[in-house]
CSV table of C-alpha atoms in Angstrom, one decimal:
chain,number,residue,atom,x,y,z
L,1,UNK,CA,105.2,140.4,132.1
L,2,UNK,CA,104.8,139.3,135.5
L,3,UNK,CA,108.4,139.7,137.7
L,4,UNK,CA,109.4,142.1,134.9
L,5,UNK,CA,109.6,145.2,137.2
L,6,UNK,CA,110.8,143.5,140.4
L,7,UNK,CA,113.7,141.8,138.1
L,8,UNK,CA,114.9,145.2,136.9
L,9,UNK,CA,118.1,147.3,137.9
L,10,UNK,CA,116.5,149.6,140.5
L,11,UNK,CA,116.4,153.2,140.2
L,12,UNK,CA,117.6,154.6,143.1
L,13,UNK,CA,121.6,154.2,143.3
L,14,UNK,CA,123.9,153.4,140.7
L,15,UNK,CA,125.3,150.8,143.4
L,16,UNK,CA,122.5,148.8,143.3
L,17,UNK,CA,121.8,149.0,139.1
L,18,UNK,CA,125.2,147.6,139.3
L,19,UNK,CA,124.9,145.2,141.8
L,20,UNK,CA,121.5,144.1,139.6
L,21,UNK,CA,123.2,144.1,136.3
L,22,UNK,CA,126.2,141.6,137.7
L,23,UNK,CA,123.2,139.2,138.8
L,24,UNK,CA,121.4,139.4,135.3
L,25,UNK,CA,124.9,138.7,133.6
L,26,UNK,CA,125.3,135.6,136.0
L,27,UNK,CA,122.1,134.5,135.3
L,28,UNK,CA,122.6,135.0,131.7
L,29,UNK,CA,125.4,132.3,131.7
L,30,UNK,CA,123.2,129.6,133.0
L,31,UNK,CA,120.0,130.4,131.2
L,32,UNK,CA,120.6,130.6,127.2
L,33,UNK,CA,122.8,128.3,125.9
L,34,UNK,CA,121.5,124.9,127.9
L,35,UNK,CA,121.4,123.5,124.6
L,36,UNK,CA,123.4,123.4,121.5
L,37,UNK,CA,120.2,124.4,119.2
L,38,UNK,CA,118.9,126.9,117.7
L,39,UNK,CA,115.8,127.1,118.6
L,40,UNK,CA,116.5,126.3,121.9
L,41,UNK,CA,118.9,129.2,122.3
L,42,UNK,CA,117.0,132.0,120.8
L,43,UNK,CA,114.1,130.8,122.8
L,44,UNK,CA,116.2,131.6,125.8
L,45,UNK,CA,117.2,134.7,124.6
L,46,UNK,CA,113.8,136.4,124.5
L,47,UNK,CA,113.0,134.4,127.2
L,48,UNK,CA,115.8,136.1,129.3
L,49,UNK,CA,115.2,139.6,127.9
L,50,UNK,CA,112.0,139.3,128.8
L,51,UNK,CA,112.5,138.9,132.0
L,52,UNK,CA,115.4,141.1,132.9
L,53,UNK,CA,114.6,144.1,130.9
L,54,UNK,CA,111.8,144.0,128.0
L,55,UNK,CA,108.0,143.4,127.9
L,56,UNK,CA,108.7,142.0,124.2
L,57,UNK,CA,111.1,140.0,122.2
L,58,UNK,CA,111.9,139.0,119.0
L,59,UNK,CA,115.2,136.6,117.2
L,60,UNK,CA,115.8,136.5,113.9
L,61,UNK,CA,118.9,134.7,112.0
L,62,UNK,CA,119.8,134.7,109.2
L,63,UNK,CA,120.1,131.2,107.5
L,64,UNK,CA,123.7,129.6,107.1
L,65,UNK,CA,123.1,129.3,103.2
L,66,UNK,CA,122.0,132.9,102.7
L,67,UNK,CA,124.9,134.9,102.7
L,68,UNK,CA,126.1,138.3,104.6
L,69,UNK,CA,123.6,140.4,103.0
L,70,UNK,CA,120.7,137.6,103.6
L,71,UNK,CA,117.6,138.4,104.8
L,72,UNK,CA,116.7,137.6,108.3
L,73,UNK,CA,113.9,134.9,109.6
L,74,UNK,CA,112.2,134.8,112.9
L,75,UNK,CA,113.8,131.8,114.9
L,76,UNK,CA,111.8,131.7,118.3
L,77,UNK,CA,107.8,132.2,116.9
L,78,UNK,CA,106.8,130.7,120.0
L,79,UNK,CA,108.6,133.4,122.3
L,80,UNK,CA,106.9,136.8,123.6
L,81,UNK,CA,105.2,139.1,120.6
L,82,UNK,CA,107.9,140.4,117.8
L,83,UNK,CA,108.5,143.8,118.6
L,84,UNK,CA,108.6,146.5,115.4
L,85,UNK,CA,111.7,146.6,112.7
L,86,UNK,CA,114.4,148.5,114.0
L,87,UNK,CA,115.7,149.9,110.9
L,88,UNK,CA,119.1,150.2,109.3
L,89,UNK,CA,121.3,150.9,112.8
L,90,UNK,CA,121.8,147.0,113.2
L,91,UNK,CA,123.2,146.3,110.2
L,92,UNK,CA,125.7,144.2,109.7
L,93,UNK,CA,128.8,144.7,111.4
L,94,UNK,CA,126.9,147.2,113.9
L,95,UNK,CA,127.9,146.8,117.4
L,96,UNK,CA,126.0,149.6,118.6
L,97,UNK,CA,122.6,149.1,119.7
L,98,UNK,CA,119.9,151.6,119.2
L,99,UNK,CA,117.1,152.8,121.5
L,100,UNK,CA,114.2,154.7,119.7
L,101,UNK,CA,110.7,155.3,120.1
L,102,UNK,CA,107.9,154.1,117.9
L,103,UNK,CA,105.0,156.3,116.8
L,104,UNK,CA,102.7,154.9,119.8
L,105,UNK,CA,105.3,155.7,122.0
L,106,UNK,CA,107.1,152.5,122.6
L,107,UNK,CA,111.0,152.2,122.9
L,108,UNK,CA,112.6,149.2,120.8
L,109,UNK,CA,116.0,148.2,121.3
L,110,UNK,CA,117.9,146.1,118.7
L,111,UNK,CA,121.5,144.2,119.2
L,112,UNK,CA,123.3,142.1,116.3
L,113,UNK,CA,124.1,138.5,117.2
L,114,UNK,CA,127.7,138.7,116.0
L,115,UNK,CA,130.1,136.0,116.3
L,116,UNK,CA,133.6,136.3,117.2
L,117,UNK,CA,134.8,137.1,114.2
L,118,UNK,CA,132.5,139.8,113.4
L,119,UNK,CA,130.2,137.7,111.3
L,120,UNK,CA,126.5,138.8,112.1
L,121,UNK,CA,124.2,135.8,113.0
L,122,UNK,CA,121.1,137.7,113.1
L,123,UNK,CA,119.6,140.2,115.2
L,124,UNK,CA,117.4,140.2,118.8
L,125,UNK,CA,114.9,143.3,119.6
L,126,UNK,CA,113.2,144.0,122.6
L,127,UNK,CA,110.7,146.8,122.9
L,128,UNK,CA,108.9,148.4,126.2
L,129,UNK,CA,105.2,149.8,126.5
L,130,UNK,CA,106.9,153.0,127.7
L,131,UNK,CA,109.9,154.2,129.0
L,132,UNK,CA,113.3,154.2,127.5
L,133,UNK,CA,116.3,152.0,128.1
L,134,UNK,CA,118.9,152.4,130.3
L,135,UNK,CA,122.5,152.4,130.2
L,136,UNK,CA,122.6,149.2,132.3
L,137,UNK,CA,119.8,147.7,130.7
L,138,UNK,CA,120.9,148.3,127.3
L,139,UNK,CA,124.5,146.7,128.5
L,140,UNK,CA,122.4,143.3,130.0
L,141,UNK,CA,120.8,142.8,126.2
L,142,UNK,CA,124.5,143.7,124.8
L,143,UNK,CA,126.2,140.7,126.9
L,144,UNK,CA,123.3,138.5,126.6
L,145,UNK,CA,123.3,138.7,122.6
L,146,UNK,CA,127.2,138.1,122.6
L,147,UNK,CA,126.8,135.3,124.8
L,148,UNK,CA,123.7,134.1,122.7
L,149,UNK,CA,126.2,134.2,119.4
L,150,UNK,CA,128.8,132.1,120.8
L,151,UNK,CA,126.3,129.5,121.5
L,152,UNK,CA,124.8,129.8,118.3
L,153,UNK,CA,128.0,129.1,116.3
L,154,UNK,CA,128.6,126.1,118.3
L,155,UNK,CA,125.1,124.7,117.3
L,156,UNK,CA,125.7,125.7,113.5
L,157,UNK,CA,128.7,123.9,113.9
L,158,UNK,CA,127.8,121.0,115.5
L,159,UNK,CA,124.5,120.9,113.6
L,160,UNK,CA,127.1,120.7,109.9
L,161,UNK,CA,129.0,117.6,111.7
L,162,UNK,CA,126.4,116.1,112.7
L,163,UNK,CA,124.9,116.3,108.5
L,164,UNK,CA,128.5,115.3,107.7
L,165,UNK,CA,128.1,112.2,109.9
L,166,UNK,CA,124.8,111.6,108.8
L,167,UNK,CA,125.0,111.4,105.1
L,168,UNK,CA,128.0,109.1,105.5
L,169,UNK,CA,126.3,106.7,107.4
L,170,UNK,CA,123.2,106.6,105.0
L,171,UNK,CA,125.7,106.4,102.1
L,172,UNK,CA,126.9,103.1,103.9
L,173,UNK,CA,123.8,101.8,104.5
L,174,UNK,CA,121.9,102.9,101.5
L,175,UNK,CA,124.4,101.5,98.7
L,176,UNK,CA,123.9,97.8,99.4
L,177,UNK,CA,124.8,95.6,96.3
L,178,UNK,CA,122.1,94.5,93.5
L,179,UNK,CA,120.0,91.6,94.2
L,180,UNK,CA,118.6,89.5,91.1
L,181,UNK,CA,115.9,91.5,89.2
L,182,UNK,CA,113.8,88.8,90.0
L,183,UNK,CA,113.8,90.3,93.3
L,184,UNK,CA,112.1,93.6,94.6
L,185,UNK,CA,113.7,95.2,97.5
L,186,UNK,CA,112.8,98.1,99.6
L,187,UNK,CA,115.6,99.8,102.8
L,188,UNK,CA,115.3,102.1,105.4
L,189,UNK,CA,118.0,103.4,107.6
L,190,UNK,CA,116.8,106.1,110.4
L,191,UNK,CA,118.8,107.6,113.0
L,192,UNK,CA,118.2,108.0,116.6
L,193,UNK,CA,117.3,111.5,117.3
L,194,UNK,CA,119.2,114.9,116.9
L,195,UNK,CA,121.9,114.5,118.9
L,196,UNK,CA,123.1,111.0,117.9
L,197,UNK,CA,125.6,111.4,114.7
L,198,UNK,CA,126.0,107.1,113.3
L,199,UNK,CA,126.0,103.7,114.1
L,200,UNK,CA,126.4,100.3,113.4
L,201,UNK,CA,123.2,99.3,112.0
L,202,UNK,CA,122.8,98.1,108.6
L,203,UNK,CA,122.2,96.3,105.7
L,204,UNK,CA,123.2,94.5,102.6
L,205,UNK,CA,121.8,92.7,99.6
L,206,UNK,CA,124.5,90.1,97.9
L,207,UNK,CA,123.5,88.3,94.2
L,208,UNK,CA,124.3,84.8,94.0
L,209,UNK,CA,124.4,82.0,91.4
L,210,UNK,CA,121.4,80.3,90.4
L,211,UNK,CA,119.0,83.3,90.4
L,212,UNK,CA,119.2,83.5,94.2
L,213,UNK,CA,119.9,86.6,96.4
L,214,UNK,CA,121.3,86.7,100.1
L,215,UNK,CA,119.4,89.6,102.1
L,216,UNK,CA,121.3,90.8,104.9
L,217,UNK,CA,120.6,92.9,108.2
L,218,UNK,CA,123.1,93.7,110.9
L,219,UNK,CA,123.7,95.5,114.0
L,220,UNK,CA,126.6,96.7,115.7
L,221,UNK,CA,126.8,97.1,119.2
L,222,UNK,CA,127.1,101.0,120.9
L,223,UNK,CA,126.9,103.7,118.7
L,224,UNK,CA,129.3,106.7,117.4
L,225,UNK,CA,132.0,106.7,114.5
L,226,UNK,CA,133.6,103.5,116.2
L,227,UNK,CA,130.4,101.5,115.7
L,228,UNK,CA,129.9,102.7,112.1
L,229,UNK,CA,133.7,101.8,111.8
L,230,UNK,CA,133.5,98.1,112.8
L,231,UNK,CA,129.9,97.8,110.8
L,232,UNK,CA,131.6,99.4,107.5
L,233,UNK,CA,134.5,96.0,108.8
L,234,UNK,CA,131.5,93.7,109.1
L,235,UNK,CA,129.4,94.5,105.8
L,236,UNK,CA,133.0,94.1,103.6
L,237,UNK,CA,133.6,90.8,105.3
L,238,UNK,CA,130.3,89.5,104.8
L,239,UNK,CA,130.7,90.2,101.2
L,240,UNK,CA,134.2,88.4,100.7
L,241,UNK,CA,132.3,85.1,102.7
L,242,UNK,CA,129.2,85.4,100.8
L,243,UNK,CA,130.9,85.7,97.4
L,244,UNK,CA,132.0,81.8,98.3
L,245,UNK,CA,128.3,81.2,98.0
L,246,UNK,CA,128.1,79.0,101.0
L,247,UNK,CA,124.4,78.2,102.9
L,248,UNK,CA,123.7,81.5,104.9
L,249,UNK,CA,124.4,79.5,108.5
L,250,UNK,CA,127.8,78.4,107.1
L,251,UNK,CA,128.1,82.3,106.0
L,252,UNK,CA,127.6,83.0,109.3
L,253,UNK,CA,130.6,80.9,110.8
L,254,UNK,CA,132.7,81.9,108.6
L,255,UNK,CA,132.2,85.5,109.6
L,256,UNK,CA,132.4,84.6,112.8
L,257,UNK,CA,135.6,83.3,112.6
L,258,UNK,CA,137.1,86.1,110.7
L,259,UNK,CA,135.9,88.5,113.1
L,260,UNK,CA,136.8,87.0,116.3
L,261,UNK,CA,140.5,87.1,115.3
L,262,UNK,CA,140.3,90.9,116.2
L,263,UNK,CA,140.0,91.5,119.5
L,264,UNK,CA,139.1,94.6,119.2
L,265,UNK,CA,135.8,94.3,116.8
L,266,UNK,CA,132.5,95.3,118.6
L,267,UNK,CA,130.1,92.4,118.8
L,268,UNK,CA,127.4,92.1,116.0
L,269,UNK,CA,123.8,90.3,115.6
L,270,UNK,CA,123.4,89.3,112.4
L,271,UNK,CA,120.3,87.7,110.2
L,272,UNK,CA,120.7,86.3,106.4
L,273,UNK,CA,118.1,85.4,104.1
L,274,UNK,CA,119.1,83.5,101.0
L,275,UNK,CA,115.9,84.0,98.8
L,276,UNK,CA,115.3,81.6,95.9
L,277,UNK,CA,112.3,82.9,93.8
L,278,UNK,CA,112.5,79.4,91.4
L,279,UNK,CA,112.2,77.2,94.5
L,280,UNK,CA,109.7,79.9,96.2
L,281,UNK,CA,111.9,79.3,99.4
L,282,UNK,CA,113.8,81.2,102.0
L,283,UNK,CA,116.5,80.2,103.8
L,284,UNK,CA,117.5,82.0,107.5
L,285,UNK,CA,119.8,81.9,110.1
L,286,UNK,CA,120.5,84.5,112.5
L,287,UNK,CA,123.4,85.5,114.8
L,288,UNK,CA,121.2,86.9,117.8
L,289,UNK,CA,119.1,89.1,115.9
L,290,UNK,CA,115.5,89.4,115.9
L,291,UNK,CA,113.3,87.2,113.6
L,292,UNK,CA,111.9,88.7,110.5
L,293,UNK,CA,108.3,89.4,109.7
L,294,UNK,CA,106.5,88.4,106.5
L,295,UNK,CA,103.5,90.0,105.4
L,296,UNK,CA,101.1,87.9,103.4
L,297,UNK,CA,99.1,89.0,100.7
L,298,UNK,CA,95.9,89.8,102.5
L,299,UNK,CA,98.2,92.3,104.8
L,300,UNK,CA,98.4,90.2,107.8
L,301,UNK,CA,101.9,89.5,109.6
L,302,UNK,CA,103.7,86.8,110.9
L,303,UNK,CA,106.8,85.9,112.7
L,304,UNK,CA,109.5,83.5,111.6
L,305,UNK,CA,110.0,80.9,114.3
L,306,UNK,CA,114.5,80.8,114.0
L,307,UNK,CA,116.9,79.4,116.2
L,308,UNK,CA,119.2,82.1,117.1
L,309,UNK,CA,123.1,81.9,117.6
L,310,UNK,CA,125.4,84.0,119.5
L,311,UNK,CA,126.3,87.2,118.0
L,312,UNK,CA,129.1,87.8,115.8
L,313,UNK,CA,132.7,88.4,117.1
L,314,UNK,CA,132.5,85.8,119.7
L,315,UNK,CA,133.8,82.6,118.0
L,316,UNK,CA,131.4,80.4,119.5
L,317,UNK,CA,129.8,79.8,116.3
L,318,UNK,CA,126.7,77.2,116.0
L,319,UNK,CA,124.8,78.3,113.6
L,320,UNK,CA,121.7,76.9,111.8
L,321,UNK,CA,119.3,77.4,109.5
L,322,UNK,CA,115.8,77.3,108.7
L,323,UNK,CA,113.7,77.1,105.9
L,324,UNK,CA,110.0,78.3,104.9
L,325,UNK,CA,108.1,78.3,101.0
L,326,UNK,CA,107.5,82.0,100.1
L,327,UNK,CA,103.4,82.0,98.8
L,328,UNK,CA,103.2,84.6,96.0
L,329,UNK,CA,103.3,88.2,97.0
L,330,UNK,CA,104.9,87.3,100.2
L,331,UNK,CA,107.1,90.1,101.5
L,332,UNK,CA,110.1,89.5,104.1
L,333,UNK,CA,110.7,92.5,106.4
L,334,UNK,CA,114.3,92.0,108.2
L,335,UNK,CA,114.8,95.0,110.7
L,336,UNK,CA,117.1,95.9,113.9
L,337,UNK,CA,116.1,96.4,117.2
L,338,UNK,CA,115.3,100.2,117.0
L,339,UNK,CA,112.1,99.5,114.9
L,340,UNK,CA,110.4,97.6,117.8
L,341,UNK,CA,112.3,97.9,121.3
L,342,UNK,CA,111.0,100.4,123.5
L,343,UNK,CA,112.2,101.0,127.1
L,344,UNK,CA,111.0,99.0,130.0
L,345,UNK,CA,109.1,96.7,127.5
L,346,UNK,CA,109.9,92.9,126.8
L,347,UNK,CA,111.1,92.1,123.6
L,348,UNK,CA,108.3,89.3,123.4
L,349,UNK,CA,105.2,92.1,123.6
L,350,UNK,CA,107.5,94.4,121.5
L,351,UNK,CA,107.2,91.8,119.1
L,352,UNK,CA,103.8,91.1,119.2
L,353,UNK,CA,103.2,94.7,118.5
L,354,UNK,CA,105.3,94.6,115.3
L,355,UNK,CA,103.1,90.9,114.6
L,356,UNK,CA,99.9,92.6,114.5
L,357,UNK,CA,99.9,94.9,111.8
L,358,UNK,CA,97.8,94.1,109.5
L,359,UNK,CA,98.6,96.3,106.6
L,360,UNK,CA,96.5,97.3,103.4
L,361,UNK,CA,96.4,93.7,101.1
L,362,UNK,CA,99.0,93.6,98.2
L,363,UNK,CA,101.4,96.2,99.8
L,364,UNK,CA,105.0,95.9,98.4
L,365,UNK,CA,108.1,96.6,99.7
L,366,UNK,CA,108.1,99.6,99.8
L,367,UNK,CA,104.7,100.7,101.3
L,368,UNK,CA,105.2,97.8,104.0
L,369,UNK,CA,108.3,99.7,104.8
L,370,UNK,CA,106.4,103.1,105.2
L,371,UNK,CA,103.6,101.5,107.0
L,372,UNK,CA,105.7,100.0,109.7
L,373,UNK,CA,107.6,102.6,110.0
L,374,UNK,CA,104.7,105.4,110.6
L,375,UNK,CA,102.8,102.7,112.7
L,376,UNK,CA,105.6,101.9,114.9
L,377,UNK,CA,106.1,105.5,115.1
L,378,UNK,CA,109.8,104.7,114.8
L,379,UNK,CA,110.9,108.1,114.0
L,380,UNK,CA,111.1,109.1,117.2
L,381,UNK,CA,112.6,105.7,118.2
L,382,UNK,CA,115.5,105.7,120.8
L,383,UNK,CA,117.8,103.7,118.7
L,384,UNK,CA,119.0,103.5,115.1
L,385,UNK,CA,116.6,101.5,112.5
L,386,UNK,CA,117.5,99.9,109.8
L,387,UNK,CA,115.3,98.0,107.4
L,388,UNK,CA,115.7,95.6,104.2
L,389,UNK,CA,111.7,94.9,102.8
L,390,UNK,CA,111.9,92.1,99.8
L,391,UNK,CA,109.6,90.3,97.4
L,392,UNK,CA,109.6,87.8,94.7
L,393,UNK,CA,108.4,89.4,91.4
L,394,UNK,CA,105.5,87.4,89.9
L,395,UNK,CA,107.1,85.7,86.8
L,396,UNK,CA,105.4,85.9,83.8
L,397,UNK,CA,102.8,82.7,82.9
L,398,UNK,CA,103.4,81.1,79.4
């Protein structure tokens, strides 16, 4: 490894292998650990090893689910060559490390990852060409694999709140009531990247007299446990209102209304859809939110031209709705922000993106839910996404 042999304590003076080990400990606190990960960590692990004392590294871990007397898995493949086993001497609940020589003559050194309280995460070997270690050296991969295990606990922990956080919020969002049978839905909820826990985006189906069905997409403002608070506030007020089975714009005032009183409820964009398959109608109205798409039979897209009203929370009501005949095997695709917005972009050629799908002809729900989805390549979007697909069911001809 180039560097390797300048980086390493010099020989000459046990003055200077100290002065050289106190660097490579400095440097070991700013260099693993940037990120609470673990790939990221064991990655610079080896990585640092490497460097400071090793031609070779390898991490293993042993998985959170696997028990103390697990077996191990490599966690960094994409750092330096995996050195040999190291045998039995790193055990579990080995502090010790062990220096021995292969049969081709190369020395591997292994250290247990052990957390503070004695748990063993895994284990980190490093092996030379030739050459043993030394007492510093050996002391460097000591410090760096205890330093390495703290970090590592914090991103098992963190990693479990954040799967705590994350099934609550799609257990929010992915229990929304019954429509009519008559109607075929299809959701989605996806969260923004790794680090992001919940939010406030959501959405809702409501049954209603008559055969008809309200369809119901929201968005909190901000993100975190407070937004997912206030949107849990929103989606049971929206049911009290639309139980009243009022038109969808005078849903939306009434909501309005309710919220406002509480000064300290986040703002919210809001769209409705009351869906009436004996009519073949929908009827919108939207609180600041994004239109809705519908796909047409033949796979082709188009948007829903709505007037928008301010979002909820504000008490400025004015509200009003829209209506449009559903053709058969229409599908409405209501959806928040995340799904389309992408940075430095207007919304308008955001839009037009989303407008131009043409997906494969007779697609349902939930297929146009998948196709958007992997054609907006909203996976990786920066923001949540939630989605609520929905189509008449062809009534049988007499």
């Amino acid at each position: 490894m180039s560097g390797r042999a300048g980086e390493r304590p010099p020989p000459e003076g046990e003055y200077e292998a100290v002065l050289a080990r106190l660097d490579a400990l400095e440097h070991a606190a700013t260099e693993i650990g940037t990120r609470l990960d673990e790939r990221t960590v064991c990655a610079e692990l080896a990585d640092f090893l490497v460097r400071r004392v090793a031609d070779a590294a390898a991490v293993e871990l042993r998985p959170v689910d696997a028990g103390p007397s697990g077996g191990l898995r490599p966690a960094a493949p994409d750092t330096p060559t995996p050195v040999s086993p190291p045998g039995p001497a790193a055990s579990a609940g080995k502090t010790a490390l062990l220096d021995r020589a292969d049969p081709d003559g190369a020395s591997v050194l292994a250290v247990p990852l052990l957390a503070p309280d004695g748990t063993e995460l895994g284990r980190v070997r490093v092996a030379r060409a030739a050459g043993g270690f030394g007492a510093h050296e050996a002391a460097v991969a000591a410090h760096a694999a205890r330093l390495a295990a703290v970090h590592l606990g914090h991103a098992r922990r963190l990693a479990a709140t954040e799967a705590t956080a994350l099934h609550l919020q799609r257990a929010l969002v992915a229990e929304p009531g019954r429509p009519h049978p008559n109607l075929e839905i299809a959701g989605r909820y996806l969260p923004a990247g790794a680090r992001t826990l919940v939010g406030g985006d959501w959405f809702e189906t409501v049954r209603l007299h008559f055969g008809r069905s309200l369809l119901v997409v929201g968005d909190v403002m901000g993100h975190g446990l407070d937004a997912a608070v206030d949107m849990n506030a929103y989606r049971s007020a929206l049911r009290e209102v639309a139980a009243t089975d009022l038109p969808p714009h005078r849903v939306l005032r009434q909501l309005d209304a309710v919220v406002a009183e509480d000064a300290g409820r986040r703002p919210a964009t809001c769209l409705l859809i009351q869906v009436d398959p004996a009519r073949s109608t929908a009827t919108f109205a939207s609180a600041g939110h994004l239109p809705p798409v519908v796909f047409a039979a033949d796979g082709s897209a188009e948007l829903v031209d709505l007037p928008v009203g301010p979002p909820l929370g504000t008490g400025f009501g004015g509200y009003e709705p829209a209506v449009r005949t559903l053709a058969p095997a229409d599908t409405l695709l209501s959806f928040t922000d995340g799904l389309v917005e992408r940075r430095g972009e207007d919304i308008d050629v955001s839009l037009a993106r989303l407008a131009a799908l043409r997906l494969p002809p007779g697609s349902g729900p939930e297929e146009v839910v998948d196709e958007v989805l992997r054609r907006l390549d909203a996976h990786t979007a920066e923001d949540d996404v939630a989605m609520l697909a929905a189509r008449c069911r062809e009534r049988p001809t007499s």
